[in-house]
Amino acid sequence: MSPNSLIAAAGVAAAGVLAVLRKRTIEDSEVCLLHAPQTAMLADGAELLSVIDAECPSLAGSATARFVPSMALPSADLQTCFSAVRERFGRLALVEYERELITTKDGGTIGLDWSPPLAQMPADERPIVLLSPGLSGGSQETYVQTTVKRLTSEPYNFRTVVVNFRGCAGVKVTTPVLYNGGLTSDYGYAVDHIRGRYPSSKLVGIGYSLGANLVTKYVGEQGEGCPLSAAISVCNPYDLAASSDALEVPTFRNRRIYTPAMLLGLMKLYRRHRKIIETGPVELDVEAISKIKSIRQFDNLITAKLFGYQDGTDYYRKNSCAQFMPAIRVPFLAISAMDDPVCPESIIPREVFRTNPHLILALTKYGGHLGYHEDLSSSWFERPIAEFCAAVFGHASA
């Protein structure tokens, strides 16, 4: 057989293998919903699951409730890393924001990025979606922008606001503390401010990754009195200690990819605001901090010290959102991937989804961590997020 024939044969064989893999991926792409046998009744008397079945095609329906990863990004690591690479080298300005700075009771600063800008959208009663990014992230993250763009476009036309916590997305640190994944007092302050500005608007809160832990913890703490009409969690760690342990496993991708990338953002945050942090009453071990190699070490040496926890384990134990989920009393959608390398599926609190009628878990086989790339320009989770928001706004009390 000639070299050209060999090349052609290899190409045909490779195409065949790809076709088989693609077929298997499509067959495994169904969205699986986990929930209580009887889900909660909404304000207008409709059942939560019935509303999802009727109004959220990306979550219910054998033909439409599917996530099929892009052929260019077939693995969890590629799905996850593409997001990070895009943030570093191809960050886009997809939406226009107007920033409002608010000051907390202790003098801290939170940045609210409104889209459409306040000047372009006069005050009215339209629904508002609050977005809380992941670890050290902000409104500039592409996964946040693409979601904002969908939510503010036809047919939804919602008002959105990204909650940028202390030190994130260019927000100055004005007190000797940063933020953490359980600081619901800051989130609650932002929610109260937004409600005060738009008292007639319904609110839904979305959280991504560590932001999902915080939003979930908040709605659990609020219980029956939650001011949000609903909440959405995307790629939630649920158990901060277990998620940290998963990142401590000495695999190549943990040691060379995930831990360095996540730690880089945290250390930048600390170094950028180190001077004001050092004006506070807490004395940090600067020499030990200079040698930090893991997220757990950061939380032991910085997060726990600044917020008065015994250590990182104490911080994780008191702020992991899973323990607050039984008390959630608003419609709650969680989106997680079984192949998430940062928040493993084993830590998903399945039993609480089976017993709390307000909770719905949308579980996919693929997606990675904050990936969900069907193509190279958008993420699948934007669709179910928008559909769920529209559904609960439509059935919420006036």
Coordinates of C-alpha atoms in Angstrom, one line a residue:
M1 CA 0.0 0.0 0.0
S2 CA 1.4 3.4 -1.0
P3 CA 2.1 6.1 1.7
N4 CA -0.9 8.2 0.3
S5 CA -3.1 5.2 0.7
L6 CA -1.9 4.6 4.2
I7 CA -2.6 8.2 5.1
A8 CA -6.1 8.0 3.5
A9 CA -6.8 4.8 5.4
A10 CA -5.7 6.3 8.7
G11 CA -7.9 9.3 8.0
V12 CA -10.9 7.2 7.4
A13 CA -10.2 5.1 10.5
A14 CA -9.8 8.2 12.6
A15 CA -13.0 9.7 11.3
G16 CA -14.8 6.4 12.1
V17 CA -13.5 6.5 15.7
L18 CA -14.5 10.1 16.1
A19 CA -18.0 9.3 14.7
V20 CA -18.4 6.4 17.2
L21 CA -17.2 8.6 20.1
R22 CA -19.5 11.4 19.0
K23 CA -22.4 9.0 18.8
R24 CA -21.7 7.7 22.4
T25 CA -21.4 11.3 23.6
I26 CA -24.8 12.2 22.1
E27 CA -26.4 9.1 23.6
D28 CA -25.1 10.1 27.0
S29 CA -26.0 13.8 26.7
E30 CA -29.4 13.7 28.4
V31 CA -30.0 16.0 31.4
C32 CA -31.0 14.0 34.4
L33 CA -33.2 15.7 37.0
L34 CA -33.1 14.7 40.7
H35 CA -35.9 16.0 43.0
A36 CA -38.4 15.0 45.7
P37 CA -41.3 12.8 44.7
Q38 CA -43.6 15.8 45.0
T39 CA -42.1 19.2 44.3
A40 CA -43.2 22.5 45.8
M41 CA -46.2 24.5 44.8
L42 CA -45.3 28.0 43.5
A43 CA -47.1 31.2 44.4
D44 CA -49.8 30.7 41.8
G45 CA -50.5 27.1 42.6
A46 CA -48.4 25.5 39.9
E47 CA -46.1 22.7 40.8
L48 CA -42.4 23.4 40.4
L49 CA -41.6 20.3 38.4
S50 CA -44.7 20.8 36.1
V51 CA -43.5 24.3 35.4
I52 CA -40.0 23.0 34.4
D53 CA -41.5 20.3 32.2
A54 CA -43.7 22.9 30.4
E55 CA -41.4 25.9 30.2
C56 CA -37.8 24.8 30.5
P57 CA -37.0 22.7 27.3
S58 CA -33.3 22.7 28.1
L59 CA -34.1 20.8 31.3
A60 CA -37.0 18.6 30.3
G61 CA -37.8 16.8 27.1
S62 CA -35.9 13.9 25.6
A63 CA -35.0 15.8 22.4
T64 CA -34.1 19.2 23.9
A65 CA -32.8 18.5 27.4
R66 CA -29.3 17.6 26.4
F67 CA -25.7 18.9 26.6
V68 CA -23.4 17.7 23.9
P69 CA -19.8 19.1 24.3
S70 CA -18.1 20.7 21.4
M71 CA -16.0 18.2 19.3
A72 CA -13.1 20.6 19.8
L73 CA -13.4 20.2 23.6
P74 CA -14.4 16.6 24.2
S75 CA -13.0 16.1 27.7
A76 CA -13.7 17.7 31.1
D77 CA -10.2 19.2 31.3
L78 CA -10.5 20.8 27.9
Q79 CA -14.0 22.1 28.8
T80 CA -12.6 23.6 32.0
C81 CA -9.3 24.9 30.7
F82 CA -10.8 26.5 27.6
S83 CA -12.7 28.9 29.9
A84 CA -9.5 29.8 31.7
V85 CA -7.5 30.2 28.5
R86 CA -10.2 32.4 27.0
E87 CA -10.2 34.6 30.1
R88 CA -6.5 35.1 29.9
F89 CA -5.9 35.5 26.2
G90 CA -9.3 36.3 24.6
R91 CA -11.3 38.2 27.1
L92 CA -14.3 39.8 25.4
A93 CA -16.4 42.9 26.1
L94 CA -19.8 41.3 25.3
V95 CA -22.0 43.6 27.5
E96 CA -22.0 47.1 28.8
Y97 CA -22.0 47.7 32.5
E98 CA -22.6 50.7 34.8
R99 CA -20.9 50.4 38.2
E100 CA -22.5 51.4 41.4
L101 CA -20.4 51.2 44.6
I102 CA -22.1 50.6 47.9
T103 CA -20.6 50.7 51.4
T104 CA -21.3 48.0 53.9
K105 CA -22.0 48.8 57.6
D106 CA -18.3 48.0 58.5
G107 CA -17.0 50.3 55.7
G108 CA -16.4 47.6 53.1
T109 CA -17.0 48.2 49.4
I110 CA -19.1 46.1 47.0
G111 CA -19.3 46.8 43.3
L112 CA -22.6 46.4 41.6
D113 CA -22.3 46.2 37.8
W114 CA -25.7 46.9 36.2
S115 CA -26.5 45.8 32.7
P116 CA -28.1 47.4 30.8
P117 CA -26.6 50.5 32.4
L118 CA -28.9 52.3 34.7
A119 CA -28.9 55.4 32.4
Q120 CA -30.2 53.3 29.5
M121 CA -33.0 51.5 31.4
P122 CA -35.3 53.7 33.4
A123 CA -36.6 52.4 36.7
D124 CA -39.5 50.0 36.3
E125 CA -40.9 46.7 37.7
R126 CA -39.1 44.3 35.4
P127 CA -37.4 41.3 37.1
I128 CA -33.8 41.5 38.2
V129 CA -31.2 38.7 38.1
L130 CA -28.2 38.9 40.4
L131 CA -25.0 37.1 39.4
S132 CA -22.3 36.1 41.8
P133 CA -19.0 34.9 40.1
G134 CA -16.6 32.2 41.2
L135 CA -13.4 32.4 43.2
S136 CA -11.8 35.9 42.9
G137 CA -13.9 36.5 39.8
G138 CA -16.1 39.3 38.7
S139 CA -18.3 40.8 36.0
Q140 CA -15.6 40.5 33.4
E141 CA -15.6 36.7 33.4
T142 CA -16.8 35.5 30.0
Y143 CA -19.3 33.0 31.5
V144 CA -20.9 35.9 33.4
Q145 CA -21.0 38.1 30.4
T146 CA -22.5 35.5 28.1
T147 CA -25.2 34.8 30.7
V148 CA -25.9 38.5 31.1
K149 CA -26.1 39.0 27.4
R150 CA -28.8 36.2 27.1
L151 CA -30.8 37.5 30.1
T152 CA -30.9 41.1 28.8
S153 CA -31.8 40.2 25.2
E154 CA -35.1 39.1 23.6
P155 CA -37.3 37.5 24.6
Y156 CA -36.2 38.0 28.3
N157 CA -35.2 41.6 28.6
F158 CA -34.4 41.3 32.3
R159 CA -32.3 43.8 34.3
T160 CA -29.1 42.2 35.6
V161 CA -26.6 43.1 38.2
V162 CA -23.3 41.4 39.0
V163 CA -22.3 41.5 42.6
N164 CA -18.5 42.0 42.8
F165 CA -17.2 41.4 46.3
R166 CA -14.5 43.1 48.2
G167 CA -11.3 43.3 46.1
C168 CA -12.7 41.6 43.0
A169 CA -13.1 43.1 39.5
G170 CA -11.3 46.3 40.4
V171 CA -13.3 47.0 43.6
K172 CA -11.1 48.6 46.2
V173 CA -10.6 47.0 49.6
T174 CA -11.6 49.6 52.1
T175 CA -11.4 47.5 55.3
P176 CA -8.6 45.1 56.5
V177 CA -10.6 42.0 55.3
L178 CA -11.2 40.5 51.9
Y179 CA -14.2 38.2 51.2
N180 CA -14.9 34.5 51.5
G181 CA -17.2 31.8 50.2
G182 CA -19.6 32.1 53.2
L183 CA -19.7 35.9 53.8
T184 CA -23.5 36.1 53.3
S185 CA -23.7 39.3 55.2
D186 CA -22.2 41.2 52.3
Y187 CA -24.4 39.4 49.8
G188 CA -27.5 40.2 51.9
Y189 CA -26.4 43.8 52.1
A190 CA -26.3 43.9 48.3
V191 CA -29.7 42.2 48.0
D192 CA -31.3 44.7 50.4
H193 CA -29.8 47.6 48.5
I194 CA -31.1 46.3 45.2
R195 CA -34.6 45.7 46.8
G196 CA -34.5 49.3 48.0
R197 CA -33.7 50.7 44.6
Y198 CA -36.3 48.5 42.8
P199 CA -38.9 47.6 45.5
S200 CA -41.5 46.3 43.0
S201 CA -39.1 44.0 41.1
K202 CA -38.8 40.2 41.6
L203 CA -35.3 38.9 42.2
V204 CA -33.4 35.7 41.3
G205 CA -29.9 35.0 42.5
I206 CA -27.4 33.0 40.5
G207 CA -24.1 31.8 41.9
Y208 CA -21.1 30.2 40.1
S209 CA -18.7 27.8 41.8
L210 CA -17.7 29.5 45.1
G211 CA -20.3 32.1 44.4
A212 CA -22.8 29.3 44.2
N213 CA -21.8 28.1 47.6
L214 CA -22.4 31.6 49.0
V215 CA -25.8 32.2 47.3
T216 CA -27.0 28.7 48.3
K217 CA -25.9 29.3 51.9
Y218 CA -27.7 32.7 51.9
V219 CA -31.1 31.3 50.7
G220 CA -30.8 28.5 53.2
E221 CA -30.2 30.9 56.0
Q222 CA -33.1 33.1 55.0
G223 CA -35.5 30.2 54.9
E224 CA -39.2 31.2 54.7
G225 CA -38.2 34.9 54.7
C226 CA -35.9 34.8 51.6
P227 CA -36.3 38.0 49.6
L228 CA -35.3 36.2 46.4
S229 CA -38.0 34.6 44.2
A230 CA -35.6 31.8 43.3
A231 CA -31.9 30.8 43.2
I232 CA -29.7 29.0 40.7
S233 CA -26.4 27.3 41.5
V234 CA -23.9 26.4 38.8
C235 CA -20.9 24.0 39.5
N236 CA -21.4 24.3 43.3
P237 CA -18.7 22.8 45.6
Y238 CA -21.3 22.1 48.3
D239 CA -18.7 20.8 50.7
L240 CA -15.7 23.2 50.8
A241 CA -13.5 20.7 52.7
A242 CA -14.2 17.9 50.2
S243 CA -13.7 20.2 47.2
S244 CA -10.3 21.3 48.7
D245 CA -9.4 17.7 49.4
A246 CA -10.1 16.8 45.7
L247 CA -7.7 19.5 44.6
E248 CA -5.1 18.2 47.0
V249 CA -5.0 14.8 45.3
P250 CA -1.5 14.8 43.7
T251 CA -2.5 14.3 40.1
F252 CA -0.8 16.1 37.2
R253 CA -3.8 18.3 36.4
N254 CA -4.2 19.4 40.1
R255 CA -0.5 20.1 40.6
R256 CA 0.2 21.8 37.2
I257 CA -3.2 23.2 36.1
Y258 CA -6.0 23.7 38.6
T259 CA -4.3 24.6 41.9
P260 CA -1.8 27.0 40.3
A261 CA -4.5 28.7 38.3
M262 CA -6.9 29.1 41.2
L263 CA -4.2 30.1 43.6
L264 CA -2.8 32.7 41.3
G265 CA -6.1 34.7 41.5
L266 CA -6.2 34.5 45.2
M267 CA -2.6 35.5 45.7
K268 CA -3.0 38.4 43.3
L269 CA -6.0 39.5 45.4
Y270 CA -4.0 39.3 48.6
R271 CA -0.9 41.1 47.3
R272 CA -2.9 43.8 45.6
H273 CA -4.5 44.7 48.9
R274 CA -1.8 43.6 51.4
K275 CA -1.1 47.1 52.7
I276 CA -4.6 47.8 53.9
I277 CA -5.0 44.2 55.2
E278 CA -1.9 44.8 57.4
T279 CA -3.5 47.9 59.0
G280 CA -6.0 45.6 60.7
P281 CA -5.8 43.9 64.1
V282 CA -4.8 40.5 62.7
E283 CA -1.1 39.7 62.4
L284 CA -0.5 37.4 59.4
D285 CA 2.6 35.2 59.0
V286 CA 4.1 36.9 55.9
E287 CA 7.0 34.4 55.6
A288 CA 4.6 31.4 55.6
I289 CA 2.3 33.2 53.1
S290 CA 5.2 33.7 50.7
K291 CA 5.5 29.9 50.5
I292 CA 1.8 29.0 50.0
K293 CA 1.3 26.2 47.5
S294 CA -2.3 25.2 47.9
I295 CA -5.8 26.6 48.4
R296 CA -6.0 25.0 51.8
Q297 CA -2.8 26.7 52.8
F298 CA -4.2 30.1 51.7
D299 CA -7.4 29.5 53.7
N300 CA -5.3 28.4 56.8
L301 CA -3.0 31.3 56.7
I302 CA -5.2 34.1 55.4
T303 CA -8.9 33.4 55.2
A304 CA -9.2 31.8 58.6
K305 CA -7.0 34.4 60.3
L306 CA -8.9 37.4 58.8
F307 CA -12.3 36.1 59.7
G308 CA -11.6 34.6 63.1
Y309 CA -11.8 30.9 62.3
Q310 CA -9.5 28.3 64.0
D311 CA -8.1 27.2 60.7
G312 CA -9.2 26.4 57.1
T313 CA -11.0 23.3 58.2
D314 CA -13.1 25.3 60.7
Y315 CA -13.9 27.9 57.9
Y316 CA -14.9 25.1 55.5
R317 CA -17.1 23.3 58.1
K318 CA -19.0 26.5 59.1
N319 CA -19.5 27.8 55.5
S320 CA -20.2 24.8 53.3
C321 CA -23.6 25.3 51.9
A322 CA -24.9 21.7 51.9
Q323 CA -25.8 21.9 55.6
F324 CA -28.1 24.9 54.9
M325 CA -30.0 23.4 51.9
P326 CA -32.7 21.6 53.9
A327 CA -34.0 25.0 55.0
I328 CA -34.3 26.4 51.5
R329 CA -37.9 27.5 50.8
V330 CA -37.7 29.1 47.3
P331 CA -37.4 27.3 43.9
F332 CA -33.8 26.3 43.6
L333 CA -32.1 24.9 40.5
A334 CA -28.6 23.4 40.7
I335 CA -26.6 22.6 37.5
S336 CA -23.6 20.2 37.9
A337 CA -21.5 18.0 35.7
M338 CA -20.5 14.5 36.6
D339 CA -17.1 15.1 35.2
D340 CA -16.4 18.3 37.0
P341 CA -12.7 18.1 38.0
V342 CA -12.9 20.8 40.7
C343 CA -16.3 19.9 42.3
P344 CA -16.6 16.1 42.0
E345 CA -20.0 14.6 41.7
S346 CA -19.4 12.5 44.8
I347 CA -19.9 15.6 47.0
I348 CA -23.3 16.5 45.6
P349 CA -25.7 16.2 48.5
R350 CA -28.2 14.0 46.6
E351 CA -30.3 13.1 49.6
V352 CA -31.3 16.7 50.2
F353 CA -32.4 17.0 46.6
R354 CA -34.5 13.9 47.1
T355 CA -36.2 15.3 50.2
N356 CA -36.5 19.1 49.9
P357 CA -39.4 19.7 47.4
H358 CA -38.0 23.2 46.6
L359 CA -34.8 21.8 45.0
I360 CA -34.1 20.5 41.5
L361 CA -30.7 19.1 40.5
A362 CA -29.9 19.1 36.8
L363 CA -27.1 16.7 36.3
T364 CA -25.2 16.2 33.1
K365 CA -22.5 13.6 32.2
Y366 CA -20.2 16.2 30.6
G367 CA -19.4 19.9 31.1
G368 CA -16.4 20.1 33.3
H369 CA -16.1 23.0 35.7
L370 CA -17.8 26.2 34.4
G371 CA -17.3 24.8 30.9
Y372 CA -20.4 23.5 29.2
H373 CA -19.1 24.6 25.8
E374 CA -21.4 23.4 23.0
D375 CA -19.2 25.6 20.7
L376 CA -16.4 28.0 21.3
S377 CA -18.5 31.1 21.8
S378 CA -21.1 30.3 24.5
S379 CA -22.0 27.9 27.3
W380 CA -25.0 25.6 27.4
F381 CA -26.0 26.6 30.9
E382 CA -27.1 30.1 29.8
R383 CA -30.2 28.5 28.2
P384 CA -31.6 26.6 31.3
I385 CA -30.7 29.6 33.5
A386 CA -32.7 32.0 31.3
E387 CA -35.6 29.5 30.9
F388 CA -35.8 28.9 34.7
C389 CA -35.6 32.6 35.5
A390 CA -38.5 33.3 33.1
A391 CA -40.5 30.4 34.5
V392 CA -40.2 31.4 38.1
F393 CA -40.7 35.1 37.5
G394 CA -43.9 34.2 35.6
H395 CA -45.3 32.1 38.5
A396 CA -44.0 34.2 41.4
S397 CA -46.3 36.3 43.6
A398 CA -46.7 39.9 42.6

